[in-house]
């Protein structure tokens, strides 16, 4: 576990009714106590309404809900605190500035909460990747794929391969190290057969036409034709007005994939460039 405590806005930077700030590290609870003088830190996983004050000036910055998630049962595996604030920029910036003045705290780097969760054994690499995919998902199919991966579906496949590979290696090593012992005669052949089956499964898994990657990244379409021919309607983007959006590039969705298309004017410009 890290000996530093990090904090960041977890709900995105857009103006909203509610903003969520997250703290993670050994000083998270102490930081909450500094923001709420005279109030006890709430019980684990119980929301409490608190006035949040600047530790230096005592000025009330906002009134919001605070929650504590003790490690190792939190998202990062460390002590975590969440502050649910009003989402106005002045409120968020004021609380972030107050946190930055508390000794031992620093702003989180991009992806650092997830990195700490991985380092503390709360996520494997496939689940960490799935979180990024889920945040970036724009279609229902992208969301479903990311949720399946976050639930461990892909990790379970890889862990099964790892277990079988270790077993096959153990059989091969036993045949080498204990050649003079009374081992089963077909131990080497059984290991070779197991490895052949495993190699076939891995090859079949990889030979899927990069379906998951295409679903994650989306596809790029070039629509060619005469001006004002209604190309947008032909790919099912809906609501595209050829007279107004001539040669425009705009996102669409097709069979669960995110699509971006460009009209002939854009393609012609590329050719001339």
PDB file of C-alpha atoms in Angstrom, residues 18-171:
ATOM      1  CA  UNK A  18     -23.691  16.755  -7.648  1.00  0.00           C
ATOM      2  CA  UNK A  19     -19.926  16.313  -7.812  1.00  0.00           C
ATOM      3  CA  UNK A  20     -18.005  13.472  -6.154  1.00  0.00           C
ATOM      4  CA  UNK A  21     -14.480  13.918  -4.796  1.00  0.00           C
ATOM      5  CA  UNK A  22     -12.530  10.828  -3.844  1.00  0.00           C
ATOM      6  CA  UNK A  23      -9.604  10.475  -1.448  1.00  0.00           C
ATOM      7  CA  UNK A  24      -7.530   7.329  -1.047  1.00  0.00           C
ATOM      8  CA  UNK A  25      -4.657   6.563   1.290  1.00  0.00           C
ATOM      9  CA  UNK A  26      -3.717   6.395   4.960  1.00  0.00           C
ATOM     10  CA  UNK A  27      -4.566  10.058   5.542  1.00  0.00           C
ATOM     11  CA  UNK A  28      -8.047  10.021   4.019  1.00  0.00           C
ATOM     12  CA  UNK A  29      -9.938   9.885   7.321  1.00  0.00           C
ATOM     13  CA  UNK A  30      -7.703  12.552   8.884  1.00  0.00           C
ATOM     14  CA  UNK A  31      -8.336  14.811   5.888  1.00  0.00           C
ATOM     15  CA  UNK A  32     -12.081  14.382   6.354  1.00  0.00           C
ATOM     16  CA  UNK A  33     -11.707  15.269  10.033  1.00  0.00           C
ATOM     17  CA  UNK A  34      -9.807  18.423   9.033  1.00  0.00           C
ATOM     18  CA  UNK A  35     -12.651  19.450   6.703  1.00  0.00           C
ATOM     19  CA  UNK A  36     -15.352  18.773   9.322  1.00  0.00           C
ATOM     20  CA  UNK A  37     -13.987  20.168  12.613  1.00  0.00           C
ATOM     21  CA  UNK A  38     -15.878  19.136  15.712  1.00  0.00           C
ATOM     22  CA  UNK A  39     -17.604  16.245  13.948  1.00  0.00           C
ATOM     23  CA  UNK A  40     -16.775  12.567  14.259  1.00  0.00           C
ATOM     24  CA  UNK A  41     -15.840  10.606  11.165  1.00  0.00           C
ATOM     25  CA  UNK A  42     -19.003   8.689  10.161  1.00  0.00           C
ATOM     26  CA  UNK A  43     -19.279   4.932  10.470  1.00  0.00           C
ATOM     27  CA  UNK A  44     -18.050   2.854   7.562  1.00  0.00           C
ATOM     28  CA  UNK A  45     -20.300   2.949   4.504  1.00  0.00           C
ATOM     29  CA  UNK A  46     -22.826   5.231   6.200  1.00  0.00           C
ATOM     30  CA  UNK A  47     -23.559   8.593   4.585  1.00  0.00           C
ATOM     31  CA  UNK A  48     -23.532  11.622   6.863  1.00  0.00           C
ATOM     32  CA  UNK A  49     -24.432  15.248   6.181  1.00  0.00           C
ATOM     33  CA  UNK A  50     -21.571  17.583   7.051  1.00  0.00           C
ATOM     34  CA  UNK A  51     -20.496  21.202   6.649  1.00  0.00           C
ATOM     35  CA  UNK A  52     -17.173  21.166   4.803  1.00  0.00           C
ATOM     36  CA  UNK A  53     -14.837  23.918   5.974  1.00  0.00           C
ATOM     37  CA  UNK A  54     -11.507  25.304   4.867  1.00  0.00           C
ATOM     38  CA  UNK A  55      -9.051  23.963   7.507  1.00  0.00           C
ATOM     39  CA  UNK A  56      -7.042  27.193   7.353  1.00  0.00           C
ATOM     40  CA  UNK A  57      -9.734  29.884   7.516  1.00  0.00           C
ATOM     41  CA  UNK A  58     -12.698  27.958   8.903  1.00  0.00           C
ATOM     42  CA  UNK A  59     -14.904  29.224   6.058  1.00  0.00           C
ATOM     43  CA  UNK A  60     -17.760  26.887   5.131  1.00  0.00           C
ATOM     44  CA  UNK A  61     -17.181  25.750   1.552  1.00  0.00           C
ATOM     45  CA  UNK A  62     -20.253  23.565   1.098  1.00  0.00           C
ATOM     46  CA  UNK A  63     -22.652  21.209   2.815  1.00  0.00           C
ATOM     47  CA  UNK A  64     -22.673  17.667   1.476  1.00  0.00           C
ATOM     48  CA  UNK A  65     -22.671  13.965   2.145  1.00  0.00           C
ATOM     49  CA  UNK A  66     -19.490  12.222   3.261  1.00  0.00           C
ATOM     50  CA  UNK A  67     -18.758   8.492   3.247  1.00  0.00           C
ATOM     51  CA  UNK A  68     -15.846   6.384   4.498  1.00  0.00           C
ATOM     52  CA  UNK A  69     -14.743   3.049   3.039  1.00  0.00           C
ATOM     53  CA  UNK A  70     -12.023   1.474   5.189  1.00  0.00           C
ATOM     54  CA  UNK A  71      -9.385  -0.649   3.501  1.00  0.00           C
ATOM     55  CA  UNK A  72      -8.829  -3.320   2.422  1.00  0.00           C
ATOM     56  CA  UNK A  73     -12.490  -3.624   1.440  1.00  0.00           C
ATOM     57  CA  UNK A  74     -12.581  -0.420  -0.609  1.00  0.00           C
ATOM     58  CA  UNK A  75     -12.163   0.089  -4.350  1.00  0.00           C
ATOM     59  CA  UNK A  76      -8.435   0.810  -4.046  1.00  0.00           C
ATOM     60  CA  UNK A  77      -7.789  -1.494  -1.087  1.00  0.00           C
ATOM     61  CA  UNK A  78      -6.860   1.574   0.980  1.00  0.00           C
ATOM     62  CA  UNK A  79      -8.879   3.845   3.250  1.00  0.00           C
ATOM     63  CA  UNK A  80     -11.187   5.798   0.915  1.00  0.00           C
ATOM     64  CA  UNK A  81     -13.333   8.856   1.582  1.00  0.00           C
ATOM     65  CA  UNK A  82     -15.931  10.276  -0.796  1.00  0.00           C
ATOM     66  CA  UNK A  83     -17.297  13.806  -0.631  1.00  0.00           C
ATOM     67  CA  UNK A  84     -20.621  14.361  -2.420  1.00  0.00           C
ATOM     68  CA  UNK A  85     -20.801  18.082  -3.069  1.00  0.00           C
ATOM     69  CA  UNK A  86     -22.878  20.524  -5.057  1.00  0.00           C
ATOM     70  CA  UNK A  87     -21.429  20.441  -8.552  1.00  0.00           C
ATOM     71  CA  UNK A  88     -20.777  24.124  -9.160  1.00  0.00           C
ATOM     72  CA  UNK A  89     -17.242  25.025 -10.251  1.00  0.00           C
ATOM     73  CA  UNK A  90     -16.669  27.396  -7.304  1.00  0.00           C
ATOM     74  CA  UNK A  91     -17.629  24.707  -4.793  1.00  0.00           C
ATOM     75  CA  UNK A  92     -15.497  22.004  -6.393  1.00  0.00           C
ATOM     76  CA  UNK A  93     -12.481  24.255  -6.850  1.00  0.00           C
ATOM     77  CA  UNK A  94     -12.751  25.539  -3.281  1.00  0.00           C
ATOM     78  CA  UNK A  95     -12.798  22.050  -1.747  1.00  0.00           C
ATOM     79  CA  UNK A  96      -9.972  20.830  -4.028  1.00  0.00           C
ATOM     80  CA  UNK A  97      -7.876  23.832  -3.007  1.00  0.00           C
ATOM     81  CA  UNK A  98      -8.579  23.143   0.679  1.00  0.00           C
ATOM     82  CA  UNK A  99      -7.531  19.505   0.275  1.00  0.00           C
ATOM     83  CA  UNK A 100      -4.339  20.604  -1.454  1.00  0.00           C
ATOM     84  CA  UNK A 101      -3.373  22.640   1.617  1.00  0.00           C
ATOM     85  CA  UNK A 102      -3.634  19.646   3.973  1.00  0.00           C
ATOM     86  CA  UNK A 103      -0.152  18.176   4.639  1.00  0.00           C
ATOM     87  CA  UNK A 104       0.374  14.709   3.186  1.00  0.00           C
ATOM     88  CA  UNK A 105      -2.245  15.033   0.441  1.00  0.00           C
ATOM     89  CA  UNK A 106      -1.619  15.510  -3.266  1.00  0.00           C
ATOM     90  CA  UNK A 107      -3.748  15.471  -6.436  1.00  0.00           C
ATOM     91  CA  UNK A 108      -4.092  12.050  -8.033  1.00  0.00           C
ATOM     92  CA  UNK A 109      -2.464  11.319 -11.344  1.00  0.00           C
ATOM     93  CA  UNK A 110      -4.616  10.120 -14.241  1.00  0.00           C
ATOM     94  CA  UNK A 111      -5.768   6.562 -13.520  1.00  0.00           C
ATOM     95  CA  UNK A 112      -4.022   6.424 -10.151  1.00  0.00           C
ATOM     96  CA  UNK A 113      -7.030   5.151  -8.201  1.00  0.00           C
ATOM     97  CA  UNK A 114      -7.350   2.207 -10.596  1.00  0.00           C
ATOM     98  CA  UNK A 115      -3.576   1.639 -10.506  1.00  0.00           C
ATOM     99  CA  UNK A 116      -3.671   1.427  -6.725  1.00  0.00           C
ATOM    100  CA  UNK A 117      -6.600  -0.987  -6.916  1.00  0.00           C
ATOM    101  CA  UNK A 118      -4.524  -3.214  -9.204  1.00  0.00           C
ATOM    102  CA  UNK A 119      -1.374  -2.997  -7.064  1.00  0.00           C
ATOM    103  CA  UNK A 120      -3.384  -3.880  -3.963  1.00  0.00           C
ATOM    104  CA  UNK A 121      -4.988  -6.910  -5.614  1.00  0.00           C
ATOM    105  CA  UNK A 122      -8.473  -5.468  -5.931  1.00  0.00           C
ATOM    106  CA  UNK A 123      -8.468  -5.706  -9.740  1.00  0.00           C
ATOM    107  CA  UNK A 124      -6.576  -7.683 -12.351  1.00  0.00           C
ATOM    108  CA  UNK A 125      -5.328  -6.064 -15.551  1.00  0.00           C
ATOM    109  CA  UNK A 126      -8.358  -7.112 -17.592  1.00  0.00           C
ATOM    110  CA  UNK A 127     -10.719  -5.556 -15.041  1.00  0.00           C
ATOM    111  CA  UNK A 128      -8.665  -2.359 -14.918  1.00  0.00           C
ATOM    112  CA  UNK A 129      -8.908  -2.126 -18.703  1.00  0.00           C
ATOM    113  CA  UNK A 130     -12.647  -2.800 -18.502  1.00  0.00           C
ATOM    114  CA  UNK A 131     -13.174   0.170 -16.182  1.00  0.00           C
ATOM    115  CA  UNK A 132     -11.598   2.479 -18.756  1.00  0.00           C
ATOM    116  CA  UNK A 133     -13.751   0.903 -21.478  1.00  0.00           C
ATOM    117  CA  UNK A 134     -16.912   1.291 -19.390  1.00  0.00           C
ATOM    118  CA  UNK A 135     -16.222   4.978 -18.783  1.00  0.00           C
ATOM    119  CA  UNK A 136     -15.632   5.485 -22.518  1.00  0.00           C
ATOM    120  CA  UNK A 137     -18.597   3.338 -23.684  1.00  0.00           C
ATOM    121  CA  UNK A 138     -20.966   5.109 -26.076  1.00  0.00           C
ATOM    122  CA  UNK A 139     -23.126   2.191 -27.246  1.00  0.00           C
ATOM    123  CA  UNK A 140     -25.042  -0.545 -25.449  1.00  0.00           C
ATOM    124  CA  UNK A 141     -22.779  -3.247 -26.898  1.00  0.00           C
ATOM    125  CA  UNK A 142     -19.664  -1.447 -25.683  1.00  0.00           C
ATOM    126  CA  UNK A 143     -21.252  -1.204 -22.249  1.00  0.00           C
ATOM    127  CA  UNK A 144     -22.129  -4.925 -22.181  1.00  0.00           C
ATOM    128  CA  UNK A 145     -18.634  -5.961 -23.252  1.00  0.00           C
ATOM    129  CA  UNK A 146     -17.023  -3.737 -20.628  1.00  0.00           C
ATOM    130  CA  UNK A 147     -19.328  -4.976 -17.862  1.00  0.00           C
ATOM    131  CA  UNK A 148     -18.635  -8.632 -18.724  1.00  0.00           C
ATOM    132  CA  UNK A 149     -14.909  -7.961 -18.623  1.00  0.00           C
ATOM    133  CA  UNK A 150     -15.161  -5.980 -15.386  1.00  0.00           C
ATOM    134  CA  UNK A 151     -17.027  -8.892 -13.804  1.00  0.00           C
ATOM    135  CA  UNK A 152     -14.010 -11.086 -14.519  1.00  0.00           C
ATOM    136  CA  UNK A 153     -15.200 -13.042 -17.570  1.00  0.00           C
ATOM    137  CA  UNK A 154     -11.971 -12.508 -19.511  1.00  0.00           C
ATOM    138  CA  UNK A 155      -9.787 -12.877 -16.435  1.00  0.00           C
ATOM    139  CA  UNK A 156     -11.371 -16.250 -15.646  1.00  0.00           C
ATOM    140  CA  UNK A 157     -10.498 -17.529 -19.126  1.00  0.00           C
ATOM    141  CA  UNK A 158      -6.883 -16.426 -18.773  1.00  0.00           C
ATOM    142  CA  UNK A 159      -6.611 -17.813 -15.246  1.00  0.00           C
ATOM    143  CA  UNK A 160      -7.903 -21.175 -16.497  1.00  0.00           C
ATOM    144  CA  UNK A 161      -5.241 -21.221 -19.216  1.00  0.00           C
ATOM    145  CA  UNK A 162      -2.584 -20.325 -16.658  1.00  0.00           C
ATOM    146  CA  UNK A 163      -3.627 -23.170 -14.338  1.00  0.00           C
ATOM    147  CA  UNK A 164      -3.552 -25.723 -17.151  1.00  0.00           C
ATOM    148  CA  UNK A 165      -0.207 -24.445 -18.428  1.00  0.00           C
ATOM    149  CA  UNK A 166       1.345 -24.755 -14.978  1.00  0.00           C
ATOM    150  CA  UNK A 167       0.013 -28.303 -14.661  1.00  0.00           C
ATOM    151  CA  UNK A 168       1.489 -29.290 -18.041  1.00  0.00           C
ATOM    152  CA  UNK A 169       4.850 -27.729 -17.180  1.00  0.00           C
ATOM    153  CA  UNK A 170       4.846 -29.618 -13.864  1.00  0.00           C
ATOM    154  CA  UNK A 171       4.358 -32.912 -15.724  1.00  0.00           C
TER     155      UNK A 171
END
